[in-house]
Coordinates of C-alpha atoms and ligand atoms in Angstrom, one line a residue:
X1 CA 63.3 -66.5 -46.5
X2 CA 60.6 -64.6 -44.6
X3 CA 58.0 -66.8 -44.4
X4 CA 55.5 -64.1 -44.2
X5 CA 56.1 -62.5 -47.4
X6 CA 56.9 -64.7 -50.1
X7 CA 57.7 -63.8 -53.5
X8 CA 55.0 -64.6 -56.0
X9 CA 55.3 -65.4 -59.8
X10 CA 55.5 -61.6 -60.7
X11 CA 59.2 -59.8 -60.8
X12 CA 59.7 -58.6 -57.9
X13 CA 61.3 -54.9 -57.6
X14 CA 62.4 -53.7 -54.5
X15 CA 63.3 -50.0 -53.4
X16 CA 64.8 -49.3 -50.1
X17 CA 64.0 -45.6 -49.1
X18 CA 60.9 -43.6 -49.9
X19 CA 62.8 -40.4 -50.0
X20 CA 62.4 -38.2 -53.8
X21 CA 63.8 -41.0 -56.1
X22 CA 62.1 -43.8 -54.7
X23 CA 59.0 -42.7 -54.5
X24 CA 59.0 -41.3 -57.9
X25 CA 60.2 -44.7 -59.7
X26 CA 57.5 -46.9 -57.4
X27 CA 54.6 -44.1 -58.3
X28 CA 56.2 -44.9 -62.1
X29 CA 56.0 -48.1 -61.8
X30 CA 52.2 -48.1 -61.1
X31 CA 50.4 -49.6 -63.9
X32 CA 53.2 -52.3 -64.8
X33 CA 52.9 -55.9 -64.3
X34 CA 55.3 -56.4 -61.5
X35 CA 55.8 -56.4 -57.9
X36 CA 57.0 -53.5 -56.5
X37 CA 58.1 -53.3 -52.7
X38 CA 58.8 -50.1 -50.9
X39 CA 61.0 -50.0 -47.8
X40 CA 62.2 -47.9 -45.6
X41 CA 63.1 -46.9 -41.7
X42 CA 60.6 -44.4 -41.7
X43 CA 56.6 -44.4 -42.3
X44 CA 57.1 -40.8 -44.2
X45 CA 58.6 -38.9 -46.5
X46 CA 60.7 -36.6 -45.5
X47 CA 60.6 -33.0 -47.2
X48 CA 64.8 -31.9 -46.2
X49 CA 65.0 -28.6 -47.8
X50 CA 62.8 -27.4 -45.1
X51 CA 64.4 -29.4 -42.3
X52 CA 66.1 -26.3 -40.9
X53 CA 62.8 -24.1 -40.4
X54 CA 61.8 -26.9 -38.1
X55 CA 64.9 -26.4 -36.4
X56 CA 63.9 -22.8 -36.0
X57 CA 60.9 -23.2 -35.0
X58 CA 59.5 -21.9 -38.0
X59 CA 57.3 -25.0 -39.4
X60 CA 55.9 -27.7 -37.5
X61 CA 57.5 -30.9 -38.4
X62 CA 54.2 -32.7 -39.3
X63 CA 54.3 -30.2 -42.3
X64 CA 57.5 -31.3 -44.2
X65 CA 57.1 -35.1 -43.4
X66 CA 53.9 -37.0 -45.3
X67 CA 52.8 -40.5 -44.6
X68 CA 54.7 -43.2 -47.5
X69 CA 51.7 -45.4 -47.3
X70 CA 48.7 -42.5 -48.3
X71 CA 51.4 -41.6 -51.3
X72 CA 50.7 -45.1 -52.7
X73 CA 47.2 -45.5 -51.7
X74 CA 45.4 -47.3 -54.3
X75 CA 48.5 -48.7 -56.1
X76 CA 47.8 -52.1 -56.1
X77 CA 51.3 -53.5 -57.1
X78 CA 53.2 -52.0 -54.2
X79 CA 53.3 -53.4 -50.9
X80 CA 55.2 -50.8 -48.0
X81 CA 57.0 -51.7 -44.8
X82 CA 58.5 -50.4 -42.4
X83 CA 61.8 -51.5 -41.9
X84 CA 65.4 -50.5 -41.8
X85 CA 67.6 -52.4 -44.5
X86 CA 70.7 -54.6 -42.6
X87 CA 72.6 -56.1 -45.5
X88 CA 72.1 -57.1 -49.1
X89 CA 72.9 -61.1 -50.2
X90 CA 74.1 -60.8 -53.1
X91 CA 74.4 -63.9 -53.9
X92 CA 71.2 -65.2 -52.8
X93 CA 69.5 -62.4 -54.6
X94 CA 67.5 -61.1 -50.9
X95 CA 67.7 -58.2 -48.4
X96 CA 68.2 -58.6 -44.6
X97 CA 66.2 -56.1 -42.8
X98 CA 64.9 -55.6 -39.0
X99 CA 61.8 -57.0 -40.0
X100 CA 63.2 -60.5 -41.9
X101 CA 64.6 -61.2 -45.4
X102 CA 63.1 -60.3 -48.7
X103 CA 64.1 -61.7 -52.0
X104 CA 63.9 -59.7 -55.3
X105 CA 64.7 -59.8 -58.9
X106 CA 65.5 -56.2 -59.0
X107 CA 66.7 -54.3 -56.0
X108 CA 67.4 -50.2 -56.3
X109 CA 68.9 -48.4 -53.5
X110 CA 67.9 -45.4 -52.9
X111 CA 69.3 -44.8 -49.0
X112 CA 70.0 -41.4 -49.5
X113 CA 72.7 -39.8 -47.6
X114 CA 74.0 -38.8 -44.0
X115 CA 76.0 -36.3 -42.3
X116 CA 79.9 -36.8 -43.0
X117 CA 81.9 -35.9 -40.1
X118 CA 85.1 -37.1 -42.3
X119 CA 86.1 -39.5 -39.8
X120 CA 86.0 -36.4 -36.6
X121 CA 84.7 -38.8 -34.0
X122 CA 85.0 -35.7 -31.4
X123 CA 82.6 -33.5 -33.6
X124 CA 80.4 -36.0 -34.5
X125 CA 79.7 -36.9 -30.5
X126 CA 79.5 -33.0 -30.2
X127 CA 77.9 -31.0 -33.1
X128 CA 74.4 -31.5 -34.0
X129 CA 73.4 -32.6 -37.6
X130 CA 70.3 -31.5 -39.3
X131 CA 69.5 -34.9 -42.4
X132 CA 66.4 -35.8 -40.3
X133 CA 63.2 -34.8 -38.5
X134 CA 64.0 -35.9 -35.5
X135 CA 67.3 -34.5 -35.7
X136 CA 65.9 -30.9 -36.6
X137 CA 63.7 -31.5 -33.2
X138 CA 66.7 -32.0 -31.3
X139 CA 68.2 -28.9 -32.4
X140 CA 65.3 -26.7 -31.7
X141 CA 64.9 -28.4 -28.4
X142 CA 68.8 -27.4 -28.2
X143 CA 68.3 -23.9 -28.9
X144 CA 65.8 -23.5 -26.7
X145 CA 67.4 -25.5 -24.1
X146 CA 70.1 -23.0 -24.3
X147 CA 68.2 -20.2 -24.1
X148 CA 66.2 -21.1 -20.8
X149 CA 69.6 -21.8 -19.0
X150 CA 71.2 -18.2 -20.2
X151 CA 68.4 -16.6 -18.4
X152 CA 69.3 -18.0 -15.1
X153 CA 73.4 -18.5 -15.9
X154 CA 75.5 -15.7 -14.2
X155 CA 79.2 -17.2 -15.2
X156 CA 80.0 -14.5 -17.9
X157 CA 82.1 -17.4 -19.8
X158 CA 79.5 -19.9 -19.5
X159 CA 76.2 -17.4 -20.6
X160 CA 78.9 -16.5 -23.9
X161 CA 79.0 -20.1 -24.8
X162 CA 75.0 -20.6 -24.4
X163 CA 74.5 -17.7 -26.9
X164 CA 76.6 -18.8 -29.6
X165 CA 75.3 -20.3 -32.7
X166 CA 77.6 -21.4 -34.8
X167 CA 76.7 -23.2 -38.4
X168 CA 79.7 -25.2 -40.0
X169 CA 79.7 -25.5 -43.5
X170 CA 78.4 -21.9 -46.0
X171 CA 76.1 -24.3 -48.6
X172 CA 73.0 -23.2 -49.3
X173 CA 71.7 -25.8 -46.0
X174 CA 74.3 -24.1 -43.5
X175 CA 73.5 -20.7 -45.4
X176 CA 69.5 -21.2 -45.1
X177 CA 70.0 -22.5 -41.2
X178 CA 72.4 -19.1 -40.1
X179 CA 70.0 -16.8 -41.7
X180 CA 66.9 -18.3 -39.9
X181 CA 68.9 -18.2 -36.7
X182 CA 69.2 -14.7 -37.2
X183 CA 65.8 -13.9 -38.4
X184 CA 65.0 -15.2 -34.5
X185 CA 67.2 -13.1 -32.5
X186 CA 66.3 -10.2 -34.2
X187 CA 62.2 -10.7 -34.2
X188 CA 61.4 -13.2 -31.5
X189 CA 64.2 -13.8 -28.9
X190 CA 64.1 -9.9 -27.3
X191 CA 60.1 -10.9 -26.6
X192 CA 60.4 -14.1 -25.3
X193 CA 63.4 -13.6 -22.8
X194 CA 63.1 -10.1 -22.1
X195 CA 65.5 -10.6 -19.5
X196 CA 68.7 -11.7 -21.7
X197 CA 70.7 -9.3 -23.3
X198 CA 70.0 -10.3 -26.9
X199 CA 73.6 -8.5 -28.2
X200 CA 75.1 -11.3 -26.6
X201 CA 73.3 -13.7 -29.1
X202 CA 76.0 -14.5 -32.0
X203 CA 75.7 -15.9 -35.1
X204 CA 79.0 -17.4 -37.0
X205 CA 78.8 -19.5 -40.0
X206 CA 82.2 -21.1 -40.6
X207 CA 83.6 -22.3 -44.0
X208 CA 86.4 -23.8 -45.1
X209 CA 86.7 -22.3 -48.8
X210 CA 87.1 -19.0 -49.5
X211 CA 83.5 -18.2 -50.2
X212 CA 79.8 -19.4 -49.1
X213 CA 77.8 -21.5 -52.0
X214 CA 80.0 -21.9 -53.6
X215 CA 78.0 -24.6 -55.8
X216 CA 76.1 -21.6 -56.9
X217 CA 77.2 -18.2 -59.3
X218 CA 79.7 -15.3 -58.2
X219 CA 76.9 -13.0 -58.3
X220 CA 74.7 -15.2 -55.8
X221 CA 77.3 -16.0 -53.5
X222 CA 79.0 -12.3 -52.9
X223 CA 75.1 -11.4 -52.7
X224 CA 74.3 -14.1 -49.8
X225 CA 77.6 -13.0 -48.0
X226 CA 76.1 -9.4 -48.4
X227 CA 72.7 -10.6 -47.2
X228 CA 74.5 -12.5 -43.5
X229 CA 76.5 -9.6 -42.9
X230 CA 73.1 -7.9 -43.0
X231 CA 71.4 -10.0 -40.7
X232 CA 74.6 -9.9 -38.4
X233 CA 76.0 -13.2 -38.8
X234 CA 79.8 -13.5 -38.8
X235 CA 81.0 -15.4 -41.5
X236 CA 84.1 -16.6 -41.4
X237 CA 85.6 -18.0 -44.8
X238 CA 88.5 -20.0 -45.2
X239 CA 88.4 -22.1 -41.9
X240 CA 88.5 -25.5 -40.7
X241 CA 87.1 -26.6 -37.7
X242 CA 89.5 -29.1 -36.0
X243 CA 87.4 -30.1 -33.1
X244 CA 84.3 -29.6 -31.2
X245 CA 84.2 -31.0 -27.4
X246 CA 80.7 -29.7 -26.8
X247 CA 82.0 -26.4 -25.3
X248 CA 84.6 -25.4 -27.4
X249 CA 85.1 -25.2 -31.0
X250 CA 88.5 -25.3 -32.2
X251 CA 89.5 -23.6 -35.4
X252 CA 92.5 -24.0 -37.5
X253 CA 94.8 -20.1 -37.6
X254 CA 91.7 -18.3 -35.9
X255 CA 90.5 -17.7 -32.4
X256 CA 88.2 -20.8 -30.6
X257 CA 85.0 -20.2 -30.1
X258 CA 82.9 -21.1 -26.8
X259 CA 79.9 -22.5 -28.4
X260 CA 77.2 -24.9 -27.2
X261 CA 75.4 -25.2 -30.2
X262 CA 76.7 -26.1 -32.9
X263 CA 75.1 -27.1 -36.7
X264 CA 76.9 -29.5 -38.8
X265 CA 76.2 -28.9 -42.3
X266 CA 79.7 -29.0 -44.0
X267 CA 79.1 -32.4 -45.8
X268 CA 76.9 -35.8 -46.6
X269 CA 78.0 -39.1 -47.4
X270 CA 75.8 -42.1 -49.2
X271 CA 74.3 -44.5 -46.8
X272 CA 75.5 -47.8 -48.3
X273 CA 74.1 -51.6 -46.4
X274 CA 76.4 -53.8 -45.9
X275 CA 77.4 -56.6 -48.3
X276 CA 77.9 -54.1 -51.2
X277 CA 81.6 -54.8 -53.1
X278 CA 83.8 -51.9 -51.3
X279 CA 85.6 -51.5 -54.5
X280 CA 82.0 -49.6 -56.3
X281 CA 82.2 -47.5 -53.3
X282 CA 83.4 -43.9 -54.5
X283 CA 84.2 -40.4 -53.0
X284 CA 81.4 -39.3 -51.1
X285 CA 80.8 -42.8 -49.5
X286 CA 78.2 -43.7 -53.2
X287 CA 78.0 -46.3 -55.1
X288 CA 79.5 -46.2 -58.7
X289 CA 76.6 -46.6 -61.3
X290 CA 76.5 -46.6 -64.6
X291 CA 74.4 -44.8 -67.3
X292 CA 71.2 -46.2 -66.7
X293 CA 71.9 -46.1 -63.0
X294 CA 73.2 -49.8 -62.2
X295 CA 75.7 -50.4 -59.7
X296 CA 78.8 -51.4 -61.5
X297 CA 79.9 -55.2 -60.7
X298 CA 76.3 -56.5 -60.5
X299 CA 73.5 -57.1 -62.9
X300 CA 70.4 -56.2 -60.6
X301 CA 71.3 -53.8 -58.5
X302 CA 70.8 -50.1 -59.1
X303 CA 71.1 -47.2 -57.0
X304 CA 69.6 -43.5 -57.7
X305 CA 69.7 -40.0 -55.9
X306 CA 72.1 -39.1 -53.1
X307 CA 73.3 -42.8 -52.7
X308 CA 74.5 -42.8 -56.5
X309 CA 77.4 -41.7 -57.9
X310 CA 76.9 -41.0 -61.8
X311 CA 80.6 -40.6 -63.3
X312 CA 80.5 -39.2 -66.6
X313 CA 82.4 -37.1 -68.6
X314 CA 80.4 -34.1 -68.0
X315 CA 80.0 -34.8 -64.6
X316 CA 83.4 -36.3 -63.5
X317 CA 82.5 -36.2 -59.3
X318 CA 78.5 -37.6 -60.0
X319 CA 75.5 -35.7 -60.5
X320 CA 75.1 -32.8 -58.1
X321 CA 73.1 -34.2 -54.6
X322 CA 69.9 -32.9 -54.8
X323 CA 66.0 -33.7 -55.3
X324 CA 66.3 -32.8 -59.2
X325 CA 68.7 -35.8 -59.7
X326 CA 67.1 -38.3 -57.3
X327 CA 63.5 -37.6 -58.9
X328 CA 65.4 -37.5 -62.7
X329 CA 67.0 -40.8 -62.0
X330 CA 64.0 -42.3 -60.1
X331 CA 62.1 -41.7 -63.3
X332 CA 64.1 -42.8 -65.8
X333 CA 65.0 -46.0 -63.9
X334 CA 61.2 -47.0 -64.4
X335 CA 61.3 -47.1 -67.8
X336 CA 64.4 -49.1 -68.3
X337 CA 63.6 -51.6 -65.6
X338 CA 60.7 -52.3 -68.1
X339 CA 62.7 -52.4 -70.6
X340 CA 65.1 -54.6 -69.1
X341 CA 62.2 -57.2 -68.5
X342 CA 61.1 -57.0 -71.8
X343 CA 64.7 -57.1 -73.6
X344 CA 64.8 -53.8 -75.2
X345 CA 67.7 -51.3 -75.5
X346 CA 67.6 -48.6 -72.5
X347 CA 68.0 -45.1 -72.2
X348 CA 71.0 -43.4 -71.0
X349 CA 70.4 -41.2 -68.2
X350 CA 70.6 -37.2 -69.0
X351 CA 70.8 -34.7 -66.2
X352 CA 68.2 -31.2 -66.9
X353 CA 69.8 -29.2 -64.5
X354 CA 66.5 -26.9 -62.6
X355 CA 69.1 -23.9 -61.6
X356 CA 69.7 -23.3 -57.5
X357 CA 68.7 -21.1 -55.0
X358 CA 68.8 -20.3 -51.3
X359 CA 67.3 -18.2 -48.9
X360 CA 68.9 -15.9 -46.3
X361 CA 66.0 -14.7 -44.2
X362 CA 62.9 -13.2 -44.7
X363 CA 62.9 -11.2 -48.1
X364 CA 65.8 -11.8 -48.8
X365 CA 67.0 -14.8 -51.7
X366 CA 69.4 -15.9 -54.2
X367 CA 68.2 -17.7 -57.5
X368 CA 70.2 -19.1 -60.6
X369 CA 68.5 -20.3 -63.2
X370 CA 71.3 -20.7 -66.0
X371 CA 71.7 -17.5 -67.0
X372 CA 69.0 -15.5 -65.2
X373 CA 69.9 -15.1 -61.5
X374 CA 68.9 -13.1 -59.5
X375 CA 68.6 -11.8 -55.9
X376 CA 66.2 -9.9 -53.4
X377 CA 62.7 -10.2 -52.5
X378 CA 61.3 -11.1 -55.8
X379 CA 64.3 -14.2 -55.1
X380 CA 62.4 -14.9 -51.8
X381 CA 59.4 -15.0 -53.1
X382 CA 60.5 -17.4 -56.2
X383 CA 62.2 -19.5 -53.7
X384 CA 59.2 -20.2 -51.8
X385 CA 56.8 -21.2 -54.4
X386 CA 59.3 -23.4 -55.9
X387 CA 59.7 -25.2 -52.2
X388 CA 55.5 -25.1 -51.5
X389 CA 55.1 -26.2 -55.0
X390 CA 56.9 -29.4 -54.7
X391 CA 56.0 -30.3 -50.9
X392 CA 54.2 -33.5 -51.2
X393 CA 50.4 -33.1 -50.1
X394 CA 48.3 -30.7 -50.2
X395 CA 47.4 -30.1 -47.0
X396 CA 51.5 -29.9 -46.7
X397 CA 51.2 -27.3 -49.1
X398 CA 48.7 -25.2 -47.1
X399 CA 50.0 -25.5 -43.7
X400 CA 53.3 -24.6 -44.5
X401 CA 51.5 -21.6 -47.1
X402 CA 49.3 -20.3 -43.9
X403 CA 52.6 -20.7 -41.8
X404 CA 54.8 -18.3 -43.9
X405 CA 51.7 -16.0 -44.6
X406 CA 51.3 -16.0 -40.7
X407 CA 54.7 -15.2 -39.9
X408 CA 55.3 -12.4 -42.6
X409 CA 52.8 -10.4 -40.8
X410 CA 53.6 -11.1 -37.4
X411 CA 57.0 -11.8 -37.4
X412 CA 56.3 -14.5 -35.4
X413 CA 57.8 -18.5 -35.2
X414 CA 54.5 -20.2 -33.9
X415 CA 56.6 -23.5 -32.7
X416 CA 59.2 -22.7 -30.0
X417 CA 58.3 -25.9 -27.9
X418 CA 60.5 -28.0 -25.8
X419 CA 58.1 -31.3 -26.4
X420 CA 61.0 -33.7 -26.6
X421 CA 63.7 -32.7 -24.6
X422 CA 67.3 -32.9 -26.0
X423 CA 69.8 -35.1 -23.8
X424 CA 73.1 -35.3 -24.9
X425 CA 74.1 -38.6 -23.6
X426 CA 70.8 -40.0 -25.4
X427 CA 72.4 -38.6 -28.6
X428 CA 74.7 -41.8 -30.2
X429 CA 71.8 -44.1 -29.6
X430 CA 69.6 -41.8 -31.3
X431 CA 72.0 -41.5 -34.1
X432 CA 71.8 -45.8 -34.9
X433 CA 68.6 -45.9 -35.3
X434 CA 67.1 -42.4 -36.8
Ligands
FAD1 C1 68.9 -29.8 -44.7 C2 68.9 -30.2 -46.2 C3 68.4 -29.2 -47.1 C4 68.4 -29.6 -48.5 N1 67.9 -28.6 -49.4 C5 67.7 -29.0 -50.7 C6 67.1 -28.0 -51.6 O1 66.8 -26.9 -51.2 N2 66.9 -28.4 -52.9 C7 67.3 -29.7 -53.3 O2 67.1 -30.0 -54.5 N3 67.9 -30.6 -52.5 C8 68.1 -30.2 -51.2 N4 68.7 -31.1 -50.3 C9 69.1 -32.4 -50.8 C10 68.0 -33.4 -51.1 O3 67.1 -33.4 -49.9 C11 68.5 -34.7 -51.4 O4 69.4 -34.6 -52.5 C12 67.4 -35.7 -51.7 O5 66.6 -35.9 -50.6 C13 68.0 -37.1 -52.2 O6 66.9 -37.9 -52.4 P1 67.1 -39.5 -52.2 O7 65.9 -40.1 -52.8 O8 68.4 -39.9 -52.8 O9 67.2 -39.7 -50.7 P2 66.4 -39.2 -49.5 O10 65.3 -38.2 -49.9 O11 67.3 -38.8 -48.4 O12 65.6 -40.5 -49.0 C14 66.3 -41.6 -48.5 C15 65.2 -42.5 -47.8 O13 65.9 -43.7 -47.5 C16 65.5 -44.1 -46.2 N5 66.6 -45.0 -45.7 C17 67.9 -44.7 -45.5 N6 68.6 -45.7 -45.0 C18 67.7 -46.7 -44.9 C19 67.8 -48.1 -44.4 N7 69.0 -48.6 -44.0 N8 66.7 -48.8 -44.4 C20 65.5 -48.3 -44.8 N9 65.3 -47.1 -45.2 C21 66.4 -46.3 -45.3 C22 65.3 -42.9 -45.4 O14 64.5 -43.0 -44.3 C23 64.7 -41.9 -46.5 O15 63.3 -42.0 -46.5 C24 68.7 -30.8 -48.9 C25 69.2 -31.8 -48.0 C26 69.3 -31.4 -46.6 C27 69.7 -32.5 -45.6

């Protein structure tokens, strides 16, 4: 055992990953007389549904990501460390991690999820995902990258490749990311490279079903397709990309496209440690929980949020993967840890769906809530006070608030900076440990 943190006489919880469902069961757990010990990889939180405006240069990424140890400042029952989780012993009832072993009496996983490349080892080495902030920062260094070699590149074949942007995979993330990309060549990349021909800037967004979010209504997806074509990106339905080498991306019945940068954002998959029983693993790479959001096979192991997999009758693939869930289970999980400790009867886990909605550039928005959807500006505007509203911190709140105020009247991105530059070779030793 680590010798520097023993367990005391308390019941010790432990949650790995300070992402929506872990922080709200460790905030719930406050006031309870139990040890609770958060870790995770990172120092923050990290606010994803705004990852790809950092790519874009649209937010800072100090603005989406807020330090996990101010969110539990002043709870004195939680103890926060930084450290990636290795393995779980099962047996022994302790976590391995980079920083030494831990043992708990209750340990909930809430790892979140990663890209899924579905086994494409060629893509993945090639295409760039967006589940992190330092990934987003690679992208925009990418794109920018790009953009400064275009301006000097006089191979016809080569400049084509530079200037395509192509987003795999039409859900509301690869929807959001091709409509920001556009909102950029049509407001800021004519001003900055005055030299470029900008019509040779295209956008595709390629997906494999017949229609893009298709999570969300009819009316909301026809009206997003409506809103790309707008904005000039070329969506292209019903394909499969069957590899990417970095130059080229290969599609299945439809014409290769020369592209150096490429989004993946056709698909996540639960980030599971080792030591877990493979046979509670289910589609999607999660962990098969029940009701009350305990990992089947063992009796103190729970998992909540994009890691979980729910099965019930109502929702036979898991609960959708998305904040609303994690922060749902998180919650509930609280009370019935408590309950568990004191020997009472839980509470089975009920999902109160929030409705969906996605953005396709400026003014322009999609929004179902149950019945009531609808679409336009007065969409845009919904969808961005839901998103400030639940940033985490204030001063979150207000950067990001000044940000979009900012850029509405000037039609300006304010962070187009190469800080960190992007190597490719760097990129698989990147991918371990972010
Ligand atoms: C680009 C993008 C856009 C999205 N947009 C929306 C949206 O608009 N609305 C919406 O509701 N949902 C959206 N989602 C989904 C939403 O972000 C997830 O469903 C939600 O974050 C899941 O919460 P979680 O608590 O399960 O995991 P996460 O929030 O992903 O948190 C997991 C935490 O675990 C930590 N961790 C992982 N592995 C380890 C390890 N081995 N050791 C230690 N720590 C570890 C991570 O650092 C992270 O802090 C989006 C996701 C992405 C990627």
């Amino acid at each position: 055992m680590d010798q520097n943190f023993p367990k005391g006489s308390r019941a010790r919880v432990i949650i790995v990953g300070g992402g929506f469902g872990g922080i709200e069961l460790a905030k719930k757990l406050r006031h309870q007389d139990i040890d609770v010990v958060m870790v995770d990889k990172h120092n923050y939180h990290t606010f994803q549904p705004l990852l790809y405006q950092v790519a874009t240069g649209g937010l800072e990424a100090e603005s989406i990501a807020f330090p996990l140890r101010k969110i539990f400042k002043g709870q004195r029952n939680l103890t926060f460390r930084v450290a990636e989780l290795l393995a779980v012993d099962t047996q022994r009832n302790c976590i391995r991690t980079s920083i030494g072993t831990m043992e708990y009496d209750h340990l909930v996983l809430a790892t979140g999820s990663t890209s899924n490349f579905f086994g494409q080892q060629e893509i993945q080495a090639n295409a760039m995902p967006m589940k992190s902030i330092p990934e987003a920062l690679n992208l925009r260094s990418l794109f920018l990258q790009n953009l400064e070699l275009a301006q000097i590149e006089e191979d016809p074949q080569t400049l084509k490749q530079l200037l395509n942007f192509v987003v795999v995979g039409g859900g509301p993330t690869g929807v959001e990311t091709a409509g920001a990309i556009a909102e950029l060549k049509k407001h800021i990349l004519k001003n900055d490279y005055p030299e470029l021909n900008i019509d040779l800037v295209n956008i595709y967004l390629v997906e494999g079903s017949p229609e893009v979010l298709g999570v969300m209504s009819d009316q909301a997806s026809k009206k997003a397709m409506d809103f790309l074509k707008e904005l000039g990106v070329t969506v292209m339905t019903n394909t499969r990309v069957l590899g990417y080498d970095g130059k080229i991306l290969k599609l299945g019945d439809k014409a290769d496209i020369p592209a150096s940068n490429v989004i993946w954002s056709a698909g996540v998959k639960g980030v599971i440690p080792e030591g877990m029983d493979p046979a509670v693993v289910v589609r999607g790479n999660r962990l098969k929980v029940n009701e009350i959001s305990r990992v089947d096979g063992y009796h103190n192991i729970y998992a909540i949020g994009d890691v979980s997999a729910m099965i019930t009758e109502e929702f036979p693939n898991g609960h959708p993967g998305v904040a609303p869930t994690a922060i749902q289970q998180g919650k509930l999980l609280a009370e019935n840890l408590m309950k568990i400790m004191e020997n009472k009867p839980t509470e089975n886990f009920k999902y109160r769906d929030k409705g969906s909605m996605a953005t396709v550039g400026r003014n322009r928005a999609v929004v179902d809530l149950h019945k009531i959807r609808f679409q336009g500006v007065f969409a845009w505007f919904t969808w961005m006070f839901v998103h400030l509203m639940t940033l985490v911190g204030f001063r979150n709140k207000l950067v990001v608030f000044v940000n979009w105020v900012w850029s509405y009247f000037s039609y300006d991105r304010g962070t187009r900076l190469i800080i960190r530059p992007y190597v490719k070779e760097k990129l698989n030793e990147q991918r371990t440990i972010e």
